[in-house]
mmCIF file of C-alpha atoms in Angstrom:
data_model
loop_
_atom_site.group_PDB
_atom_site.id
_atom_site.type_symbol
_atom_site.label_atom_id
_atom_site.label_comp_id
_atom_site.label_asym_id
_atom_site.label_seq_id
_atom_site.Cartn_x
_atom_site.Cartn_y
_atom_site.Cartn_z
ATOM 1 C CA MET Q 1 192.316 17.460 -85.182
ATOM 2 C CA LEU Q 2 188.755 16.396 -84.238
ATOM 3 C CA ASP Q 3 187.836 20.045 -83.727
ATOM 4 C CA CYS Q 4 188.256 20.669 -87.468
ATOM 5 C CA ILE Q 5 186.130 17.712 -88.578
ATOM 6 C CA LYS Q 6 182.356 17.983 -88.859
ATOM 7 C CA PRO Q 7 180.126 14.892 -88.800
ATOM 8 C CA TYR Q 8 178.043 13.910 -91.797
ATOM 9 C CA GLN Q 9 174.339 14.686 -91.603
ATOM 10 C CA ILE Q 10 172.508 11.849 -89.827
ATOM 11 C CA HIS Q 11 168.990 10.797 -90.853
ATOM 12 C CA PHE Q 12 166.712 8.716 -88.640
ATOM 13 C CA ILE Q 13 165.235 5.730 -90.510
ATOM 14 C CA GLN Q 14 163.202 3.770 -87.982
ATOM 15 C CA LYS Q 15 162.843 2.124 -84.621
ATOM 16 C CA SER Q 16 162.900 -1.630 -85.051
ATOM 17 C CA SER Q 17 162.023 -4.580 -82.874
ATOM 18 C CA PRO Q 18 164.104 -7.710 -82.508
ATOM 19 C CA THR Q 19 163.519 -10.469 -85.025
ATOM 20 C CA ALA Q 20 162.736 -14.088 -84.207
ATOM 21 C CA SER Q 21 166.355 -14.991 -84.969
ATOM 22 C CA ASN Q 22 167.838 -12.087 -82.966
ATOM 23 C CA LYS Q 23 166.077 -11.471 -79.649
ATOM 24 C CA GLU Q 24 169.152 -10.207 -77.832
ATOM 25 C CA PHE Q 25 168.087 -6.558 -77.742
ATOM 26 C CA ASN Q 26 164.898 -4.740 -76.689
ATOM 27 C CA PHE Q 27 164.731 -2.432 -79.710
ATOM 28 C CA SER Q 28 167.017 -0.645 -82.116
ATOM 29 C CA TYR Q 29 167.182 2.835 -83.603
ATOM 30 C CA ILE Q 30 168.455 2.828 -87.161
ATOM 31 C CA TYR Q 31 170.048 5.849 -88.833
ATOM 32 C CA LYS Q 32 171.797 6.515 -92.126
ATOM 33 C CA PHE Q 33 174.320 8.979 -93.480
ATOM 34 C CA TYR Q 34 176.144 9.532 -96.750
ATOM 35 C CA THR Q 35 179.828 10.227 -97.231
ATOM 36 C CA ASN Q 36 181.143 12.640 -99.821
ATOM 37 C CA LYS Q 37 182.087 11.506 -103.299
ATOM 38 C CA THR Q 38 185.804 10.806 -103.761
ATOM 39 C CA ASP Q 39 187.964 10.526 -106.872
ATOM 40 C CA ASN Q 40 187.478 6.752 -106.911
ATOM 41 C CA TYR Q 41 184.001 6.285 -105.412
ATOM 42 C CA GLN Q 42 180.526 7.715 -105.499
ATOM 43 C CA ARG Q 43 179.256 8.746 -102.104
ATOM 44 C CA LEU Q 44 178.657 5.779 -99.842
ATOM 45 C CA LYS Q 45 175.651 5.195 -97.644
ATOM 46 C CA TYR Q 46 176.312 3.997 -94.084
ATOM 47 C CA ILE Q 47 173.888 2.502 -91.591
ATOM 48 C CA ILE Q 48 174.192 3.058 -87.846
ATOM 49 C CA ARG Q 49 172.351 0.632 -85.568
ATOM 50 C CA THR Q 50 171.940 1.448 -81.893
ATOM 51 C CA GLU Q 51 170.671 -1.696 -80.204
ATOM 52 C CA CYS Q 52 169.188 -1.142 -76.748
ATOM 53 C CA ILE Q 53 169.626 -3.774 -74.070
ATOM 54 C CA ASP Q 54 168.063 -2.597 -70.800
ATOM 55 C CA ASP Q 55 169.569 0.907 -70.364
ATOM 56 C CA VAL Q 56 172.616 0.383 -72.594
ATOM 57 C CA PHE Q 57 172.957 1.127 -76.297
ATOM 58 C CA ALA Q 58 175.412 -0.809 -78.458
ATOM 59 C CA VAL Q 59 176.492 1.369 -81.383
ATOM 60 C CA LYS Q 60 177.249 -0.446 -84.653
ATOM 61 C CA PHE Q 61 177.762 0.766 -88.203
ATOM 62 C CA TYR Q 62 178.474 -0.612 -91.662
ATOM 63 C CA ALA Q 63 178.479 0.388 -95.314
ATOM 64 C CA ALA Q 64 174.971 -0.240 -96.671
ATOM 65 C CA ARG Q 65 176.351 -2.055 -99.702
ATOM 66 C CA ASP Q 66 177.682 -4.757 -97.322
ATOM 67 C CA ARG Q 67 174.362 -5.252 -95.496
ATOM 68 C CA LYS Q 68 173.900 -8.888 -96.540
ATOM 69 C CA LEU Q 69 177.422 -9.972 -95.610
ATOM 70 C CA ASP Q 70 178.042 -11.797 -92.340
ATOM 71 C CA GLU Q 71 181.192 -9.738 -91.798
ATOM 72 C CA LYS Q 72 179.624 -6.365 -92.657
ATOM 73 C CA TYR Q 73 180.961 -4.807 -89.431
ATOM 74 C CA ASN Q 74 184.510 -6.011 -90.134
ATOM 75 C CA ARG Q 75 185.046 -4.846 -93.714
ATOM 76 C CA ILE Q 76 187.669 -2.319 -94.671
ATOM 77 C CA ILE Q 77 186.425 -0.473 -97.730
ATOM 78 C CA LYS Q 78 189.535 1.538 -98.590
ATOM 79 C CA ALA Q 79 187.372 4.317 -100.023
ATOM 80 C CA HIS Q 80 188.363 6.989 -97.546
ATOM 81 C CA ASN Q 81 191.500 8.766 -96.425
ATOM 82 C CA TYR Q 82 192.371 9.180 -92.743
ATOM 83 C CA THR Q 83 190.371 12.392 -92.263
ATOM 84 C CA ASP Q 84 187.270 10.978 -93.957
ATOM 85 C CA THR Q 85 187.531 7.828 -91.847
ATOM 86 C CA LEU Q 86 187.683 9.960 -88.708
ATOM 87 C CA ARG Q 87 184.626 11.809 -89.957
ATOM 88 C CA ILE Q 88 182.732 8.507 -90.194
ATOM 89 C CA PHE Q 89 183.665 7.605 -86.613
ATOM 90 C CA LEU Q 90 182.771 11.101 -85.454
ATOM 91 C CA THR Q 91 179.379 10.819 -87.164
ATOM 92 C CA CYS Q 92 178.696 7.560 -85.316
ATOM 93 C CA ALA Q 93 179.683 9.217 -82.025
ATOM 94 C CA HIS Q 94 177.149 11.973 -82.661
ATOM 95 C CA ILE Q 95 174.427 9.371 -82.172
ATOM 96 C CA VAL Q 96 175.088 9.562 -78.413
ATOM 97 C CA PRO Q 97 173.482 13.007 -77.886
ATOM 98 C CA LEU Q 98 170.530 11.968 -80.071
ATOM 99 C CA ILE Q 99 169.932 8.893 -77.901
ATOM 100 C CA LEU Q 100 170.389 10.896 -74.692
ATOM 101 C CA GLU Q 101 167.577 13.259 -75.763
ATOM 102 C CA LYS Q 102 165.152 10.303 -75.671
ATOM 103 C CA HIS Q 103 166.871 8.220 -72.985
ATOM 104 C CA PRO Q 104 168.813 10.548 -70.636
ATOM 105 C CA MET Q 105 170.070 7.740 -68.358
ATOM 106 C CA SER Q 106 171.542 5.630 -71.156
ATOM 107 C CA SER Q 107 175.007 4.171 -71.188
ATOM 108 C CA PHE Q 108 176.878 3.124 -74.337
ATOM 109 C CA VAL Q 109 179.112 0.308 -75.501
ATOM 110 C CA ILE Q 110 181.040 -0.120 -78.715
ATOM 111 C CA ASN Q 111 183.199 -2.963 -79.907
ATOM 112 C CA GLY Q 112 186.095 -2.439 -82.266
ATOM 113 C CA ALA Q 113 185.315 -5.155 -84.798
ATOM 114 C CA GLN Q 114 188.297 -7.035 -86.130
ATOM 115 C CA SER Q 115 189.174 -5.474 -89.469
ATOM 116 C CA MET Q 116 189.038 -7.715 -92.521
ATOM 117 C CA ASP Q 117 190.617 -6.593 -95.770
ATOM 118 C CA ILE Q 118 189.825 -7.718 -99.306
ATOM 119 C CA ARG Q 119 192.310 -10.585 -99.000
ATOM 120 C CA ASP Q 120 190.396 -11.813 -95.904
ATOM 121 C CA LYS Q 121 193.314 -10.954 -93.639
ATOM 122 C CA ILE Q 122 191.768 -10.595 -90.161
ATOM 123 C CA GLU Q 123 193.141 -8.341 -87.456
ATOM 124 C CA GLY Q 124 193.613 -9.634 -83.913
ATOM 125 C CA LYS Q 125 190.788 -9.396 -81.372
ATOM 126 C CA ASP Q 126 192.675 -7.505 -78.659
ATOM 127 C CA ASN Q 127 193.400 -3.764 -78.710
ATOM 128 C CA ASN Q 128 192.673 -3.460 -82.427
ATOM 129 C CA GLN Q 129 192.901 -0.267 -84.470
ATOM 130 C CA ARG Q 130 189.165 0.517 -84.410
ATOM 131 C CA PHE Q 131 189.072 0.137 -80.629
ATOM 132 C CA ARG Q 132 192.021 2.507 -80.199
ATOM 133 C CA LEU Q 133 190.302 5.073 -82.401
ATOM 134 C CA TYR Q 134 186.928 4.683 -80.645
ATOM 135 C CA LYS Q 135 188.378 5.176 -77.180
ATOM 136 C CA ASN Q 136 190.256 8.316 -78.221
ATOM 137 C CA VAL Q 137 187.209 9.795 -79.944
ATOM 138 C CA ALA Q 138 184.940 8.929 -76.983
ATOM 139 C CA MET Q 139 187.236 10.458 -74.379
ATOM 140 C CA ARG Q 140 187.753 13.648 -76.381
ATOM 141 C CA LEU Q 141 184.075 14.114 -77.236
ATOM 142 C CA PHE Q 142 182.408 13.074 -73.997
ATOM 143 C CA GLY Q 143 185.002 13.419 -71.237
ATOM 144 C CA LYS Q 144 184.283 12.290 -67.684
ATOM 145 C CA GLN Q 145 181.591 14.707 -66.570
ATOM 146 C CA LEU Q 146 178.594 12.621 -67.712
ATOM 147 C CA PHE Q 147 180.224 9.229 -68.292
ATOM 148 C CA GLU Q 148 182.636 6.925 -66.533
ATOM 149 C CA HIS Q 149 184.819 5.273 -69.196
ATOM 150 C CA TYR Q 150 186.007 1.652 -69.159
ATOM 151 C CA GLU Q 151 188.247 -0.179 -71.597
ATOM 152 C CA TYR Q 152 188.301 -3.899 -72.256
ATOM 153 C CA LYS Q 153 191.380 -4.092 -74.448
ATOM 154 C CA GLU Q 154 191.418 -7.890 -74.620
ATOM 155 C CA ILE Q 155 188.115 -7.826 -76.554
ATOM 156 C CA SER Q 156 188.485 -4.302 -78.019
ATOM 157 C CA SER Q 157 185.350 -3.010 -76.309
ATOM 158 C CA TYR Q 158 184.676 0.375 -74.772
ATOM 159 C CA LEU Q 159 181.987 1.182 -72.221
ATOM 160 C CA MET Q 160 180.674 4.588 -71.191
ATOM 161 C CA ILE Q 161 178.510 4.398 -68.071
ATOM 162 C CA ASN Q 162 176.123 7.283 -67.534
ATOM 163 C CA LYS Q 163 176.750 8.649 -64.035
ATOM 164 C CA THR Q 164 173.392 10.462 -63.817
ATOM 165 C CA GLU Q 165 171.522 9.155 -60.781
ATOM 166 C CA CYS Q 166 173.750 6.077 -60.670
ATOM 167 C CA LEU Q 167 174.245 5.005 -57.062
ATOM 168 C CA ASN Q 168 176.829 2.295 -57.726
ATOM 169 C CA ILE Q 169 178.856 2.653 -60.934
ATOM 170 C CA GLU Q 170 180.985 -0.417 -60.221
ATOM 171 C CA GLU Q 171 177.884 -2.588 -59.810
ATOM 172 C CA LYS Q 172 176.384 -1.184 -63.009
ATOM 173 C CA LYS Q 173 179.654 -1.812 -64.868
ATOM 174 C CA GLU Q 174 179.697 -5.456 -63.773
ATOM 175 C CA ARG Q 175 176.024 -5.931 -64.724
ATOM 176 C CA ILE Q 176 176.581 -4.496 -68.196
ATOM 177 C CA LYS Q 177 179.783 -6.472 -68.687
ATOM 178 C CA LYS Q 178 178.079 -9.739 -67.700
ATOM 179 C CA THR Q 179 175.080 -9.070 -69.964
ATOM 180 C CA PHE Q 180 177.170 -8.336 -73.050
ATOM 181 C CA LEU Q 181 179.614 -11.181 -72.482
ATOM 182 C CA GLU Q 182 176.670 -13.599 -72.327
ATOM 183 C CA ILE Q 183 174.815 -12.159 -75.315
ATOM 184 C CA TYR Q 184 177.847 -12.123 -77.611
ATOM 185 C CA ASP Q 185 179.415 -15.282 -76.129
ATOM 186 C CA ILE Q 186 182.726 -13.555 -75.363
ATOM 187 C CA GLU Q 187 185.336 -14.754 -72.885
ATOM 188 C CA ILE Q 188 187.754 -12.443 -71.124
#
């Protein structure tokens, strides 16, 4: 099904530095894209943040209208059908080749944020629906030629380690895991 879906057009906004309140990353590339208009909604603007920590990029996205909310990464908008939702995830995945053009040795991590609906019902942290979708999209799009793939189901996180000139993938995996667990105060 992914073969039939085309990503939305991505626009680079800026490269940003960490703020005084958020010094966890070295820099971030920020992009935007717009979805198509639906019967119930005007087109929506989405923001993709790729936060770089050492040689790893954490990919995050949210609807721009939710930018001031603490739970902006968790919100379920209910504006899109299944195919349009896949198109959003596919668009976010297309950031990877853009980053690799500038940083060819980069690895990537994504966390399936716990979904929160309008009634504030929160999905569980482990093996959530976004994580399951991310891992399937990542494996189908990127395969194992360039990246080694790792799943952390208990925290719904997915890691793709770039194998280019990597002498010890296991050591790199453990370094990245330790860094992100400390930064985001996560326990496995």
